[in-house]
Coordinates of C-alpha atoms in Angstrom, one line a residue:
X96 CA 66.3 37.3 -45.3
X97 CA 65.9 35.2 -42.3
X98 CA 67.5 35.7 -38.5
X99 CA 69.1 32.6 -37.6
X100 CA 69.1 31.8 -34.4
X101 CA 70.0 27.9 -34.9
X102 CA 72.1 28.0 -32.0
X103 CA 71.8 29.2 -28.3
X104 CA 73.4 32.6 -27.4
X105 CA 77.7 32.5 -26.5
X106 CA 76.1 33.1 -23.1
X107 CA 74.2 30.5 -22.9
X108 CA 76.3 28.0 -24.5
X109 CA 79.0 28.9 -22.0
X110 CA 76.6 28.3 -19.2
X111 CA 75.6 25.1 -20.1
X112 CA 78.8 23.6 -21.0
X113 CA 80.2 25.1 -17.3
X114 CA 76.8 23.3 -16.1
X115 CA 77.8 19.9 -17.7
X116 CA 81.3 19.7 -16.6
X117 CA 81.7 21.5 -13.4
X118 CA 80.0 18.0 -11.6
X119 CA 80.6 15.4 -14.6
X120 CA 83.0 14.0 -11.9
X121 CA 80.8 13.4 -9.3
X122 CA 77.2 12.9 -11.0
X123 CA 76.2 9.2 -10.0
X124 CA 73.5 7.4 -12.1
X125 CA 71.0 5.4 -10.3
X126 CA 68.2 5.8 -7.6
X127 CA 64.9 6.7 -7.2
X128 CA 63.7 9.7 -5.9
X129 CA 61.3 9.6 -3.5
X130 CA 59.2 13.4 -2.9
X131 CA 56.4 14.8 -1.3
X132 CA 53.4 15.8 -3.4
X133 CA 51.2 18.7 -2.3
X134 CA 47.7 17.3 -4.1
X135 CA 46.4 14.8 -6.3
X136 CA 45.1 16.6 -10.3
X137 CA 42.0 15.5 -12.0
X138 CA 44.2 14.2 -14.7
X139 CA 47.6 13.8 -16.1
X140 CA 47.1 16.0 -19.0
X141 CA 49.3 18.9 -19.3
X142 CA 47.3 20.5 -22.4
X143 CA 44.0 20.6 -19.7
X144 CA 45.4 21.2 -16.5
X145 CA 46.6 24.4 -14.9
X146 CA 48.0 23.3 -11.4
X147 CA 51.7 22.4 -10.4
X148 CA 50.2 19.3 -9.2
X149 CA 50.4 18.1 -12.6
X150 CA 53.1 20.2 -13.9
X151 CA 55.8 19.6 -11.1
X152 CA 55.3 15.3 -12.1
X153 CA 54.6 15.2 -15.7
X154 CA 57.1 17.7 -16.9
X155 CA 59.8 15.2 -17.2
X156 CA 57.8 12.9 -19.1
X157 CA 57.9 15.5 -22.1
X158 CA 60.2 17.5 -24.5
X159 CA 59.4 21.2 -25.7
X160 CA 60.5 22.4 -28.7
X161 CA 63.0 24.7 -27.0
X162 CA 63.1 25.2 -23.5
X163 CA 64.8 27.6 -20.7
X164 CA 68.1 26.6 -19.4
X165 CA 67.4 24.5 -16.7
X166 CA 70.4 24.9 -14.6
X167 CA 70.2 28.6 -14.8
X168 CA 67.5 30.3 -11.8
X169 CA 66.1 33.3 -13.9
X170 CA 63.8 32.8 -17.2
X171 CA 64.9 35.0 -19.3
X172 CA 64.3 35.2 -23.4
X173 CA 68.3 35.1 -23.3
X174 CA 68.8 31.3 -21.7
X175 CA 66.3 29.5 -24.1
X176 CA 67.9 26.6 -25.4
X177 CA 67.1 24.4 -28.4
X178 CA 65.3 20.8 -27.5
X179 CA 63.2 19.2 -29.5
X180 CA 63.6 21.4 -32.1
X181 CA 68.1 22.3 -32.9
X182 CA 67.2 25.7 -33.5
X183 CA 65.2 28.2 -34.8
X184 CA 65.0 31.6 -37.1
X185 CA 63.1 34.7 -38.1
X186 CA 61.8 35.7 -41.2
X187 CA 62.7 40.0 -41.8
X188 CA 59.1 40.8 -40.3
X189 CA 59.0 38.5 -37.8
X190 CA 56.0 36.6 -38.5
X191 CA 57.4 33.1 -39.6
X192 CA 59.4 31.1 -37.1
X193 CA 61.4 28.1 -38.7
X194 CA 62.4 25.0 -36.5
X195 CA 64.1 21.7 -38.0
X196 CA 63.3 19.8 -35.5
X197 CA 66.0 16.4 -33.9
X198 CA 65.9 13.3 -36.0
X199 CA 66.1 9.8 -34.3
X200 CA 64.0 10.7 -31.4
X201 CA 61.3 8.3 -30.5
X202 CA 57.7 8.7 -28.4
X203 CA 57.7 6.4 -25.3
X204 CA 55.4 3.8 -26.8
X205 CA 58.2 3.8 -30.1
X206 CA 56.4 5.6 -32.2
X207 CA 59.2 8.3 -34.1
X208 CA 58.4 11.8 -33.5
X209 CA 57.7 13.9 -36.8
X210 CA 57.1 17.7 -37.7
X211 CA 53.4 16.3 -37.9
X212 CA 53.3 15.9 -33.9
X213 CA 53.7 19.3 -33.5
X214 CA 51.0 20.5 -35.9
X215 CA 49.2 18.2 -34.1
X216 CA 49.6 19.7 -30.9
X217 CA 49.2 23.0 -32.0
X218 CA 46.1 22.1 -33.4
X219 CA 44.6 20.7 -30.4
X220 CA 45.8 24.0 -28.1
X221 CA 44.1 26.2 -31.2
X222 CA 40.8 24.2 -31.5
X223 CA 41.8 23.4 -35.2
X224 CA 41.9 20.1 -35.2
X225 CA 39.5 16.9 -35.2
X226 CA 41.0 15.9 -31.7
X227 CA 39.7 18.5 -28.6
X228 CA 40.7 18.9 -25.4
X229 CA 38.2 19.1 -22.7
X230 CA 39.6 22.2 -21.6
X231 CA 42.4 24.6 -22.8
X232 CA 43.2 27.0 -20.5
X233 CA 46.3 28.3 -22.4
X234 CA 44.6 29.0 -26.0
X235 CA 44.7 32.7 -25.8
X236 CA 48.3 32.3 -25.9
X237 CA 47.8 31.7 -29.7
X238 CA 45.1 33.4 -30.7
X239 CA 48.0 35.1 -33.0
X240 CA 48.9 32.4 -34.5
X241 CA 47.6 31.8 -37.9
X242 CA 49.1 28.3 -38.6
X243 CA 51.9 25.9 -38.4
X244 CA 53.0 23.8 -41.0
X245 CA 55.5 20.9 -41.7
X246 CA 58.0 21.2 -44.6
X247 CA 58.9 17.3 -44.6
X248 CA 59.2 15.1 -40.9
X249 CA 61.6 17.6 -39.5
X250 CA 61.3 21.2 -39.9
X251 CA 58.1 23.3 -38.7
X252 CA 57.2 26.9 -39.0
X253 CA 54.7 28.9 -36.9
X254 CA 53.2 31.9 -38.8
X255 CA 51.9 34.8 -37.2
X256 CA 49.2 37.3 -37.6
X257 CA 51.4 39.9 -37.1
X258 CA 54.8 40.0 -35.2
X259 CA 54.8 38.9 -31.1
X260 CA 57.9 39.1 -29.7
X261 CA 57.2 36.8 -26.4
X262 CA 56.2 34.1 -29.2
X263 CA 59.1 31.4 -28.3
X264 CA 59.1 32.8 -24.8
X265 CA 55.7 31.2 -24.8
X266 CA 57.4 28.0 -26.2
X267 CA 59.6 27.6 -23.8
X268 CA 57.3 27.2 -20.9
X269 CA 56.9 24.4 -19.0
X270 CA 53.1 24.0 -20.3
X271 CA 54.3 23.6 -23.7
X272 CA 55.0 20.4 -24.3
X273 CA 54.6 18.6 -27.4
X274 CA 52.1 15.9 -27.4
X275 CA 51.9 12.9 -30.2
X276 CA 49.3 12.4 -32.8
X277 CA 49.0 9.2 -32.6
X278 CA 47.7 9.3 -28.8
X279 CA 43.7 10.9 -28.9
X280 CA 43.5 13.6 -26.3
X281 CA 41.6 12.0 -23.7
X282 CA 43.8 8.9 -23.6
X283 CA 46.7 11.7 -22.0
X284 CA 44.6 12.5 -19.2
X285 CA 45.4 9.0 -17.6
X286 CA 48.5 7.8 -19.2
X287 CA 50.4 10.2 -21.1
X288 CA 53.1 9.4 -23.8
X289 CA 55.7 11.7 -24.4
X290 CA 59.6 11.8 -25.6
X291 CA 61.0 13.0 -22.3
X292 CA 63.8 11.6 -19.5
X293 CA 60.6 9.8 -17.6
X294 CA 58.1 7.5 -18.7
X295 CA 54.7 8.0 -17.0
X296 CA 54.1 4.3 -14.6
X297 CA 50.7 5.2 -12.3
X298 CA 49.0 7.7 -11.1
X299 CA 46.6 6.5 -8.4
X300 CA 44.5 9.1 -6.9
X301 CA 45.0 10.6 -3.7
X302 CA 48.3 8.4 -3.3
X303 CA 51.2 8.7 -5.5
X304 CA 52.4 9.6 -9.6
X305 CA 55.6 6.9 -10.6
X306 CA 58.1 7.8 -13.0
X307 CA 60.5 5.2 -14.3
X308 CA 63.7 6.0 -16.6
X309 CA 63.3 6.1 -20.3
X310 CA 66.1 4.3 -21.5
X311 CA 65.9 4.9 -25.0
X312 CA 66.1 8.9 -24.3
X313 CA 67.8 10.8 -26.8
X314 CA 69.7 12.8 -25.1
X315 CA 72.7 10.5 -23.9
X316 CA 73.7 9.8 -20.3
X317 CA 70.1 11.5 -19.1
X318 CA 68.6 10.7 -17.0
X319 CA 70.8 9.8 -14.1
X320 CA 68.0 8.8 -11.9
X321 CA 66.1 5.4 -12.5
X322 CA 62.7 6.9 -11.4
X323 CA 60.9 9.1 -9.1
X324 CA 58.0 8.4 -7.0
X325 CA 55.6 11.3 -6.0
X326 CA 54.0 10.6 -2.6
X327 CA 50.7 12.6 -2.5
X328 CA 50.3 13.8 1.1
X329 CA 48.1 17.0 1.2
X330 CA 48.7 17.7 4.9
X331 CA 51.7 19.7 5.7
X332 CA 52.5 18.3 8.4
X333 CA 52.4 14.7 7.4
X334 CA 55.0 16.3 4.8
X335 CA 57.4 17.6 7.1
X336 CA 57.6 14.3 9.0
X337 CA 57.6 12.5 5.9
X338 CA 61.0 14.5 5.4
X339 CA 62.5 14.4 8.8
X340 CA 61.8 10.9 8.9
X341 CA 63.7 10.2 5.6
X342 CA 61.4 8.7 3.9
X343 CA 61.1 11.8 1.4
X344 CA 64.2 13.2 -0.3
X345 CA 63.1 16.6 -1.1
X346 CA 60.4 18.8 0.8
X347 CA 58.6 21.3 -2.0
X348 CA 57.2 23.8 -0.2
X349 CA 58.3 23.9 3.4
X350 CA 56.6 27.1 5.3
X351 CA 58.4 29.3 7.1
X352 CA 57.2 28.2 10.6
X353 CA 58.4 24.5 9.2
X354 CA 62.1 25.5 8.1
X355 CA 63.1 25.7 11.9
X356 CA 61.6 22.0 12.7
X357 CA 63.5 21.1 9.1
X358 CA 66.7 23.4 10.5
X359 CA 66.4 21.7 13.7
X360 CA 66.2 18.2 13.5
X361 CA 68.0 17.8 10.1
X362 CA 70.4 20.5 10.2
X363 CA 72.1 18.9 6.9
X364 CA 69.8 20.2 5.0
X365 CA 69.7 22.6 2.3
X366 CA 67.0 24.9 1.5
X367 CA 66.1 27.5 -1.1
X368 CA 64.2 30.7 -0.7
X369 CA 62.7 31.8 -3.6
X370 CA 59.9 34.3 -4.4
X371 CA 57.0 32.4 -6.2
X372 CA 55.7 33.6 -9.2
X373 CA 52.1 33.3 -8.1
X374 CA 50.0 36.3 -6.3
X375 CA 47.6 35.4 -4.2
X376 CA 44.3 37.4 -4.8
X377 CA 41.1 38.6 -4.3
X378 CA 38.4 37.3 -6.8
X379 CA 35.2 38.7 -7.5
X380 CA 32.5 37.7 -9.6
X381 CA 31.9 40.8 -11.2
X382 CA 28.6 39.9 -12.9
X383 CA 26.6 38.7 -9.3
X384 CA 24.6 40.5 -7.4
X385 CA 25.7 42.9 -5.4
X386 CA 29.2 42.2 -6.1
X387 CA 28.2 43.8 -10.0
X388 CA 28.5 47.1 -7.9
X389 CA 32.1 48.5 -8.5
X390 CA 31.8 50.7 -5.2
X391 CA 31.1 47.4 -3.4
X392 CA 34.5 45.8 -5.0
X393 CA 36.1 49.0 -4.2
X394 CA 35.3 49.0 -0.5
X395 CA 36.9 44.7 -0.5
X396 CA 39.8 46.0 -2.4
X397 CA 40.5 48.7 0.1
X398 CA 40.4 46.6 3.2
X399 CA 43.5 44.3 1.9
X400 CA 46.4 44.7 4.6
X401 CA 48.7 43.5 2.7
X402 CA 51.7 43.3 4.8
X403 CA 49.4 41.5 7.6
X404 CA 49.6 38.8 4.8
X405 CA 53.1 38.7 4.4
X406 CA 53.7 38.9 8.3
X407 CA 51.3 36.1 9.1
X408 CA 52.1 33.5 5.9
X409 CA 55.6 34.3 5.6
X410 CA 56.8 35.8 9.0
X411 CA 57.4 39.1 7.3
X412 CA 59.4 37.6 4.2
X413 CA 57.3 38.1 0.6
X414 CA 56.6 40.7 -1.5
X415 CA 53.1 42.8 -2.4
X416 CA 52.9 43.6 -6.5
X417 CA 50.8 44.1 -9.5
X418 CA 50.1 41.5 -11.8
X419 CA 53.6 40.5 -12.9
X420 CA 56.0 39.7 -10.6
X421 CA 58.0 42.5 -8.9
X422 CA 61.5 42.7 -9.4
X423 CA 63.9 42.2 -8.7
X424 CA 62.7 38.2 -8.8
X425 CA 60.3 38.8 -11.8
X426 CA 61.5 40.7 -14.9
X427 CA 58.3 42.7 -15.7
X428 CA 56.5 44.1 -12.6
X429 CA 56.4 47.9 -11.7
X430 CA 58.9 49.2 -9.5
X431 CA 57.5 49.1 -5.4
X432 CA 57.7 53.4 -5.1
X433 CA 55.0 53.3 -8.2
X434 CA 53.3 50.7 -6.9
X435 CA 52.9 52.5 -3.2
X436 CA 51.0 55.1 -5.4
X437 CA 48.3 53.5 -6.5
X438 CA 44.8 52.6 -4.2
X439 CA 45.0 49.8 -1.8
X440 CA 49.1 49.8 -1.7
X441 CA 49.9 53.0 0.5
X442 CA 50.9 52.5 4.4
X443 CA 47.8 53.7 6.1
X444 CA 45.8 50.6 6.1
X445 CA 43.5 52.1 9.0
X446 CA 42.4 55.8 6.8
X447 CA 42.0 52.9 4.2
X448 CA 39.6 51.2 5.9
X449 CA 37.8 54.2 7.2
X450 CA 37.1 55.0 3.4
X451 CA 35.8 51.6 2.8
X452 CA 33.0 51.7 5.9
X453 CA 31.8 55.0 4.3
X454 CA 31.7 53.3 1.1
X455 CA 29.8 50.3 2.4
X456 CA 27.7 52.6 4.4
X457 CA 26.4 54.5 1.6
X458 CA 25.3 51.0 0.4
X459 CA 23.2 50.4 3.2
X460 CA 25.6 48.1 5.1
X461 CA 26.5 48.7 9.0
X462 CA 27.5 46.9 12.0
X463 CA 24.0 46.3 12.7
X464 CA 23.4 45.5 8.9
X465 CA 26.2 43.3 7.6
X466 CA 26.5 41.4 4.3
X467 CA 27.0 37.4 4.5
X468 CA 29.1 36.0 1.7
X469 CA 30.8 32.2 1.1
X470 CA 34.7 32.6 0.1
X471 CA 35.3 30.1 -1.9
X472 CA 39.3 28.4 -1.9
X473 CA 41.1 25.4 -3.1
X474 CA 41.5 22.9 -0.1
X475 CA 45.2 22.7 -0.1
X476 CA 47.0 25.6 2.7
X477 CA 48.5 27.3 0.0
X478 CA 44.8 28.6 -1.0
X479 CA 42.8 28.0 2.4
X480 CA 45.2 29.8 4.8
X481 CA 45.5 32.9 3.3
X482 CA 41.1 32.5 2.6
X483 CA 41.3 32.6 6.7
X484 CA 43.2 35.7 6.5
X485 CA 40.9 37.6 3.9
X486 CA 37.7 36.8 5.2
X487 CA 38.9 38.1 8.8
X488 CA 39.7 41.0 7.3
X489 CA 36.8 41.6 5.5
X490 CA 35.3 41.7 8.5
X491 CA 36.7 45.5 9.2
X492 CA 34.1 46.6 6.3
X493 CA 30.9 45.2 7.6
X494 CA 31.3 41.6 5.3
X495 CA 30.9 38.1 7.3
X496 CA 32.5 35.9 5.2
X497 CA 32.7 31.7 5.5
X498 CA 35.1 29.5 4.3
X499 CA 34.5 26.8 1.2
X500 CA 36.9 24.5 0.8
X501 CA 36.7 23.4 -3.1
X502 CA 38.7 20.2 -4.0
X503 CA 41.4 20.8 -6.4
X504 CA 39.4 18.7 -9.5
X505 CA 36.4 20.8 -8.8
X506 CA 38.1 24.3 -8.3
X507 CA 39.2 25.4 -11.5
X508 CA 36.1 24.0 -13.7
X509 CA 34.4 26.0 -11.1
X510 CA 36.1 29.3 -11.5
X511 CA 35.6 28.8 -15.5
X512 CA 31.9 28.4 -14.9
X513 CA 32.2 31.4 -12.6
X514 CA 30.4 29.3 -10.1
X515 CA 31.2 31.5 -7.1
X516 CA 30.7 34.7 -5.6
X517 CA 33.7 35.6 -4.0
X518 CA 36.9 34.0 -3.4
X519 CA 40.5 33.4 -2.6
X520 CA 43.0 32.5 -5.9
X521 CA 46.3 31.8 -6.5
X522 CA 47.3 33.4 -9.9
X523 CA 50.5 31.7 -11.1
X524 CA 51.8 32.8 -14.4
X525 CA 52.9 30.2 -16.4
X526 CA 55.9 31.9 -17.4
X527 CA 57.6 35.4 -17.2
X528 CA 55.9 37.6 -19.7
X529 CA 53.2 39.7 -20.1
X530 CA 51.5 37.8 -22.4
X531 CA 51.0 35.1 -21.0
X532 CA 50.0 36.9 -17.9
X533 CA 47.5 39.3 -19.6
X534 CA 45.8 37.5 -22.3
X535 CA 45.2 34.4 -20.4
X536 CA 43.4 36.0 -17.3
X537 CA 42.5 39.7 -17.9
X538 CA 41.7 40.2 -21.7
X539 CA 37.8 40.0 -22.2
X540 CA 36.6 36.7 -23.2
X541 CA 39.8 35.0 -21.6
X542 CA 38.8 31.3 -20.1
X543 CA 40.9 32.6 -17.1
X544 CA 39.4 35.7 -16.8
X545 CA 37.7 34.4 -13.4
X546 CA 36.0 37.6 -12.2
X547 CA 34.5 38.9 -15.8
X548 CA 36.8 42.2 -15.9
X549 CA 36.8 43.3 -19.4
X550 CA 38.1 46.6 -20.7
X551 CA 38.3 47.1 -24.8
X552 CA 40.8 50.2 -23.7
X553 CA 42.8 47.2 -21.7
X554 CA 42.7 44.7 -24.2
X555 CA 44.0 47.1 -26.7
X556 CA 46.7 48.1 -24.3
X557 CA 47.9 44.1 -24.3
X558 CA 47.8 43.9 -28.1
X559 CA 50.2 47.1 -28.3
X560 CA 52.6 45.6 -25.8
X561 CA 52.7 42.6 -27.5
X562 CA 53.8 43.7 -30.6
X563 CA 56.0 46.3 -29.2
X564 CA 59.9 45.3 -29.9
X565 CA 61.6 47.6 -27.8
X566 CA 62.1 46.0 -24.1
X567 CA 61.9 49.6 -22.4
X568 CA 58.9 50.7 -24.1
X569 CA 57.1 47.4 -24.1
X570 CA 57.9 47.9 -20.2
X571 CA 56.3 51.3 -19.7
X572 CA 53.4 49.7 -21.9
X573 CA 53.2 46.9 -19.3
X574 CA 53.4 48.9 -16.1
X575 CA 50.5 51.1 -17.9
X576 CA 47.9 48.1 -18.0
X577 CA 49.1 47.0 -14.5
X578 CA 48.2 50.8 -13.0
X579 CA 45.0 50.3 -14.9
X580 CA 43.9 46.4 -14.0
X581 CA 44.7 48.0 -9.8
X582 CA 42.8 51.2 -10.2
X583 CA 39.7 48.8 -11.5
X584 CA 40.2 46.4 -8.7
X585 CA 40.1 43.7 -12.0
X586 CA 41.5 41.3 -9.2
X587 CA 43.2 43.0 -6.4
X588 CA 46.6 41.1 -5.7
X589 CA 47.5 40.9 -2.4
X590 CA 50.7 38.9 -2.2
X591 CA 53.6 37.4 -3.6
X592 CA 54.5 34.5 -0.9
X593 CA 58.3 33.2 -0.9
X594 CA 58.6 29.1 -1.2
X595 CA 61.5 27.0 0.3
X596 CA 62.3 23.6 -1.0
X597 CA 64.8 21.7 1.2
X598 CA 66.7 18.9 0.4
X599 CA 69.1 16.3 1.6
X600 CA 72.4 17.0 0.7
X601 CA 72.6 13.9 -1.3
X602 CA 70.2 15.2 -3.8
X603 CA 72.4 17.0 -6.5
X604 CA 71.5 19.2 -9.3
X605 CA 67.7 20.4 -8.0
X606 CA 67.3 24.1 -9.1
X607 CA 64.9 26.6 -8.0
X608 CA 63.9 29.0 -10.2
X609 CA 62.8 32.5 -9.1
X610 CA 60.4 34.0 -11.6
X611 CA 58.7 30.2 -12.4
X612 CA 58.0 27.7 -10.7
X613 CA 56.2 25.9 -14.0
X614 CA 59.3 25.7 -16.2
X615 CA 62.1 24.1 -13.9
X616 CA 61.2 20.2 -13.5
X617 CA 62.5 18.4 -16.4
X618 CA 64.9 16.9 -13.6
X619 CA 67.3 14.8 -16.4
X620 CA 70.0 16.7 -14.4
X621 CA 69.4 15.7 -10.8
X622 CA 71.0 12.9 -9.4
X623 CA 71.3 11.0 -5.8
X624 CA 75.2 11.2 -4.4
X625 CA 74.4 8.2 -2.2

């Protein structure tokens, strides 16, 4: 017996039909839209990159299989919604998932798209295949997966090892697309081919990402826009004019000290304040000297004033966590009375600190004797400013710290290598679930498990919550690990930061989702009322 889930929930349905005609009046095909982009990614590729940089443009140039709703703000396993695939069911033990998959639709080069495309994909993101990427930062989200197979061009099924709840949730992120197997690997990283509402144009470095319309899109009516161009303009500031100015229609990531220039001098405005699904955190490479010494981590992990960083970045608005995303933005992370509880989080930040100088005193270090260390950050502000913060605050426990700016197409390769010492990170999960979370960056072995942390009672905790079907259990299950990756400083989180994207009021049908920023820029729904 198989659970059919062919078509969305009632819920959802109802949501997305309410979402298609409460504008159908008004929505206005045409336009380009014309954007702000924060940095410029070593490639194009979506399989190989990990940075919104590349996410943010080149999401609309693909399809998933299914998808989350995009016009609703919360991810949930509730609003996923059929797309490439028409729907999907469950064997009784829940370790074969059936797709048939859309007929008629067509690659952007006009190639058709088959079931083999997406064993192709699969492939590449499970090392299977003869094609490689060049790196795969997401492949411990499938290290359940046994296979996928076709049953004829349009119907696929994943089977598992054993049963994994968050499996589609896992589909349904943004950094899931499917790729074609006709297109090798490394021809994506510079002009990707996909089925989605944009084609890819040009990508020039360090200056802009175009998007045209793809006509022959098979979803009708979609796009309404004719293109969007993606300025790249890594100076905030630059940005803001940019947008005051009018020459950029939407402003992702306005500060808070910026939202009363955008308030002021274009009051039209409308802006969104959002938490961001990304903690910024404290990385340590566990296996260099003397940063192997736990006491040593311990002593950096208890200096952390946590609500200096949300005062200073975000002028008091933002939230401190775990490694989910607290609620009530993020469905997962513990509640903020546990949290309190736990080492580094209580409100005494100076009896903290007092701990940490007898700590790092016992080590040999004083203010006559104080340890010099690089902090390594990605040089964009969203990395770099809070690095300012941290290494004047590890100042308080005898450490002199000094900035490294990394550029973004050096600074993950770099964290994979481990090719630093200490550093500032910006941990965004890819979606809202534990397993993506967890397996990616704290199981042992994990290609974005920066620091080194590795715990066999840890990684046995994420297999357990994985497989655990019960929402309320798997919770407690998750909340467990979190307590444990804190109390072994396995990358002390500082902050969750809140983001504002403003936009002119002509700009219709831009959503901002709370718990992701990853999975919410397919834009085939936004459209220009001007």
């Amino acid at each position: 017996m198989r659970r059919d889930r062919r078509r969305p929930s009632a819920a959802a349905a109802l949501l997305a039909a309410l979402a298609a005609v409460a504008p159908a009046v008004a929505q206005k095909p045409g336009g380009v839209l014309h954007a702000g982009h924060f940095d410029s990614p070593a490639s194009m590729s979506m399989l190989e990159e990990s940075t919104l940089a590349v996410n943010r443009p080149m999401m609309g140039v693909f399809n998933n299989l299914v998808i989350f709703d995009q016009q609703v703000t919360q991810n949930s396993p509730q609003l996923i919604v059929p797309d490439l695939a028409t729907g999907w069911s469950w064997n009784e033990e829940g370790t074969e998932l059936t797709m048939p998959l859309r007929h008629g639709v067509k690659w952007h080069d006009g190639w058709p798209f088959t079931a083999k495309d997406v064993e192709c994909t699969w492939d590449l993101l499970t090392g299977r295949g003869n094609d490689k990427l060049r790196i795969n930062p997401r492949k411990s989200w499938y290290d359940n997966l046994d296979a996928v197979t076709a049953s004829g061009d349009f119907e696929v099924t994943f089977r598992l090892k054993r049963p994994q709840p968050s499996f589609l949730t896992l589909l349904a992120s943004g950094w899931s697309p499917v790729y074609p197997c006709h297109v090798p690997a490394r021809d994506m990283r510079n002009h990707p081919i996909g089925t989605g509402p944009f084609k890819f144009v040009e990508f020039k470095p360090n200056q802009s990402i175009t998007l045209a319309r793809n006509p022959g899109y098979w979803k009708p009516g979609r796009p309404y826009l004719d293109g969007i161009e993606w300025e790249i303009v890594k100076d905030t500031s630059t940005r803001l004019l940019s947008f005051i100015a009018g020459r950029a229609d939407v402003y992702f990531g306005v500060t808070f000290p910026q939202l009363q220039d955008v308030k002021r001098q274009v009051p039209e405005a409308v802006c969104d304040n959002f938490l961001v699904n990304g903690s910024r955190n404290l990385i340590v490479n566990r296996n260099a000297p003397p940063f192997d010494n736990p006491d040593l981590r311990r002593a950096m992990s208890l200096t952390l004033d946590r609500q200096a960083f949300i005062d200073i970045m975000g002028q008091g608005q933002g939230a401190m966590g775990g490694p989910m995303e607290p609620p009530p933005d993020g469905l997962w992370g513990m509640p903020a009375e546990m949290l309190k509880t736990l080492p580094g989080y209580g409100p005494d930040v100076a009896l903290r600190r007092a701990e940490a100088r007898q700590i790092m005193e016992k080590l040999g270090y004083d203010p006559g004797k104080r340890l010099a260390v690089t902090v390594a950050a990605r040089n964009v502000p969203p990395w770099r400013d809070p690095a300012l913060i941290l290494i004047d605050q590890l100042k308080e426990v005898y450490i002199d710290g000094e900035l490294e700016a990394v550029d973004t197409t050096q600074w993950y390769p770099r964290l994979m290598r481990k090719d630093f010492k200490v550093g500032l990170n910006v941990t965004e999960s890819e979606v809202d679930d534990p397993d993506a979370q967890f397996y990616e960056n704290y199981k042992c072995g994990g290609l974005r498990n920066y620091t080194g942390y590795c715990d066999k009672s840890v990684d046995e905790l994420i297999e357990g919550q994985s497989r655990e079907p019960n929402i309320d259990k798997r919770r407690q299950l998750v909340w467990k690990i979190e307590k444990q990756l804190i109390e072994e400083d396995a990358r002390p989180d500082i902050l969750y930061v809140r983001g504002i994207t403003c936009r002119r009021p002509y700009v219709k049908g831009l959503i901002s989702m709370v718990n992701s920023i990853y999975n919410g820029s397919r834009f085939e729904d936004l459209w220009l009322a001007n």
